[in-house]
PDB file of C-alpha atoms in Angstrom:
ATOM      1  CA  MET O   1      15.165 -10.769 -17.304  1.00  0.00           C
ATOM      2  CA  GLU O   2      16.644  -7.963 -18.796  1.00  0.00           C
ATOM      3  CA  TYR O   3      14.651  -5.072 -19.867  1.00  0.00           C
ATOM      4  CA  HIS O   4      15.158  -2.996 -23.322  1.00  0.00           C
ATOM      5  CA  SER O   5      13.763   0.387 -22.829  1.00  0.00           C
ATOM      6  CA  LYS O   6      13.959   2.735 -19.068  1.00  0.00           C
ATOM      7  CA  LEU O   7       9.864   3.046 -19.221  1.00  0.00           C
ATOM      8  CA  SER O   8       9.682  -0.272 -19.384  1.00  0.00           C
ATOM      9  CA  ASN O   9      11.737  -1.416 -16.432  1.00  0.00           C
ATOM     10  CA  ARG O  10       9.069  -1.523 -13.110  1.00  0.00           C
ATOM     11  CA  ARG O  11      11.925  -1.622 -10.772  1.00  0.00           C
ATOM     12  CA  ARG O  12      13.388   1.746 -11.700  1.00  0.00           C
ATOM     13  CA  ALA O  13      10.948   3.386 -10.096  1.00  0.00           C
ATOM     14  CA  SER O  14      10.997   5.998  -8.057  1.00  0.00           C
ATOM     15  CA  VAL O  15      11.322   5.730  -4.100  1.00  0.00           C
ATOM     16  CA  VAL O  16       8.260   8.528  -3.311  1.00  0.00           C
ATOM     17  CA  LYS O  17       5.510   6.147  -5.644  1.00  0.00           C
ATOM     18  CA  PRO O  18       5.197   3.015  -3.270  1.00  0.00           C
ATOM     19  CA  LEU O  19       5.224   5.087   0.006  1.00  0.00           C
ATOM     20  CA  PHE O  20       2.114   7.137  -1.892  1.00  0.00           C
ATOM     21  CA  TYR O  21       0.627   4.728  -3.116  1.00  0.00           C
ATOM     22  CA  LEU O  22       0.598   3.264   0.757  1.00  0.00           C
ATOM     23  CA  LEU O  23      -0.750   6.544   2.081  1.00  0.00           C
ATOM     24  CA  ILE O  24      -3.234   6.689   0.082  1.00  0.00           C
ATOM     25  CA  GLU O  25      -4.342   3.452   0.826  1.00  0.00           C
ATOM     26  CA  GLY O  26      -4.535   4.529   4.923  1.00  0.00           C
ATOM     27  CA  ILE O  27      -6.220   7.670   4.119  1.00  0.00           C
ATOM     28  CA  ILE O  28      -9.351   5.613   2.602  1.00  0.00           C
ATOM     29  CA  LEU O  29      -9.366   3.118   5.066  1.00  0.00           C
ATOM     30  CA  VAL O  30      -9.252   5.767   7.724  1.00  0.00           C
ATOM     31  CA  SER O  31     -12.096   7.910   6.125  1.00  0.00           C
ATOM     32  CA  LEU O  32     -14.199   4.536   5.804  1.00  0.00           C
ATOM     33  CA  CYS O  33     -13.379   3.771   9.495  1.00  0.00           C
ATOM     34  CA  TRP O  34     -14.520   7.828   9.962  1.00  0.00           C
ATOM     35  CA  PHE O  35     -17.454   7.664   7.626  1.00  0.00           C
ATOM     36  CA  VAL O  36     -19.378   4.476   9.011  1.00  0.00           C
ATOM     37  CA  SER O  37     -19.098   5.879  13.042  1.00  0.00           C
ATOM     38  CA  PHE O  38     -21.226   8.204  12.099  1.00  0.00           C
ATOM     39  CA  LEU O  39     -24.072   5.593  12.081  1.00  0.00           C
ATOM     40  CA  HIS O  40     -23.192   5.475  16.048  1.00  0.00           C
ATOM     41  CA  ILE O  41     -23.085   1.561  16.179  1.00  0.00           C
ATOM     42  CA  LEU O  42     -20.335   1.041  18.123  1.00  0.00           C
ATOM     43  CA  LEU O  43     -19.906  -3.187  16.852  1.00  0.00           C
ATOM     44  CA  LEU O  44     -19.855  -2.276  13.777  1.00  0.00           C
ATOM     45  CA  THR O  45     -17.608   0.703  13.537  1.00  0.00           C
ATOM     46  CA  ILE O  46     -15.506  -1.890  15.661  1.00  0.00           C
ATOM     47  CA  LEU O  47     -15.901  -4.551  13.400  1.00  0.00           C
ATOM     48  CA  VAL O  48     -14.929  -2.449  10.451  1.00  0.00           C
ATOM     49  CA  CYS O  49     -11.690  -0.939  12.274  1.00  0.00           C
ATOM     50  CA  LEU O  50     -10.437  -3.861  12.869  1.00  0.00           C
ATOM     51  CA  ALA O  51     -11.165  -5.414   9.566  1.00  0.00           C
ATOM     52  CA  ALA O  52      -8.914  -2.201   8.433  1.00  0.00           C
ATOM     53  CA  ILE O  53      -6.433  -2.869  10.192  1.00  0.00           C
ATOM     54  CA  TYR O  54      -6.358  -6.196   9.320  1.00  0.00           C
ATOM     55  CA  PHE O  55      -6.272  -5.539   5.624  1.00  0.00           C
ATOM     56  CA  PHE O  56      -3.957  -2.949   5.920  1.00  0.00           C
ATOM     57  CA  VAL O  57      -1.186  -5.026   8.022  1.00  0.00           C
ATOM     58  CA  THR O  58      -1.541  -7.979   5.722  1.00  0.00           C
ATOM     59  CA  SER O  59      -2.425  -6.876   1.880  1.00  0.00           C
ATOM     60  CA  SER O  60      -1.034  -3.121   1.889  1.00  0.00           C
ATOM     61  CA  LEU O  61       2.127  -3.555   4.250  1.00  0.00           C
ATOM     62  CA  SER O  62       3.072  -6.515   2.604  1.00  0.00           C
ATOM     63  CA  ARG O  63       2.854  -5.355  -1.024  1.00  0.00           C
ATOM     64  CA  TYR O  64       5.058  -2.044  -0.171  1.00  0.00           C
ATOM     65  CA  ASN O  65       7.868  -4.405   1.503  1.00  0.00           C
ATOM     66  CA  LYS O  66       7.984  -6.582  -1.624  1.00  0.00           C
ATOM     67  CA  ILE O  67       7.802  -3.662  -3.990  1.00  0.00           C
ATOM     68  CA  LYS O  68      10.975  -1.933  -1.599  1.00  0.00           C
ATOM     69  CA  LYS O  69      12.587  -5.536  -1.709  1.00  0.00           C
ATOM     70  CA  ARG O  70      12.617  -5.682  -5.312  1.00  0.00           C
ATOM     71  CA  GLN O  71      13.892  -1.720  -5.640  1.00  0.00           C
ATOM     72  CA  LYS O  72      16.857  -2.716  -2.969  1.00  0.00           C
ATOM     73  CA  TYR O  73      18.329  -6.028  -5.692  1.00  0.00           C
ATOM     74  CA  TYR O  74      17.527  -3.518  -9.114  1.00  0.00           C
ATOM     75  CA  LYS O  75      20.327  -0.988  -6.669  1.00  0.00           C
ATOM     76  CA  ARG O  76      23.096  -3.534  -6.635  1.00  0.00           C
TER      77      ARG O  76
END
C-alpha cells in the first residue's frame, strides 16, 4: 500500500511515541493496583495485580511489538 503524503504514513511515526504509550499504559495499570490496595482487601489486591500483569503482557506488549515490527520493515 502506498501513501500519498508524509502525514498519512503511520509507519513513519517516531520511535519514542510507541514507547511513550506503553509507559503510560503501564503507569495506569500500576496506579490502578495501588488504588485497589487502599481497600485493604488482600485477595482483591492480588487478583487486580495479576489481572493487570496479564493485561500488560497480552495486550500492551503485543501491541507494542507489532508496532515496532511494522516500523522496522518500513525502514529497509
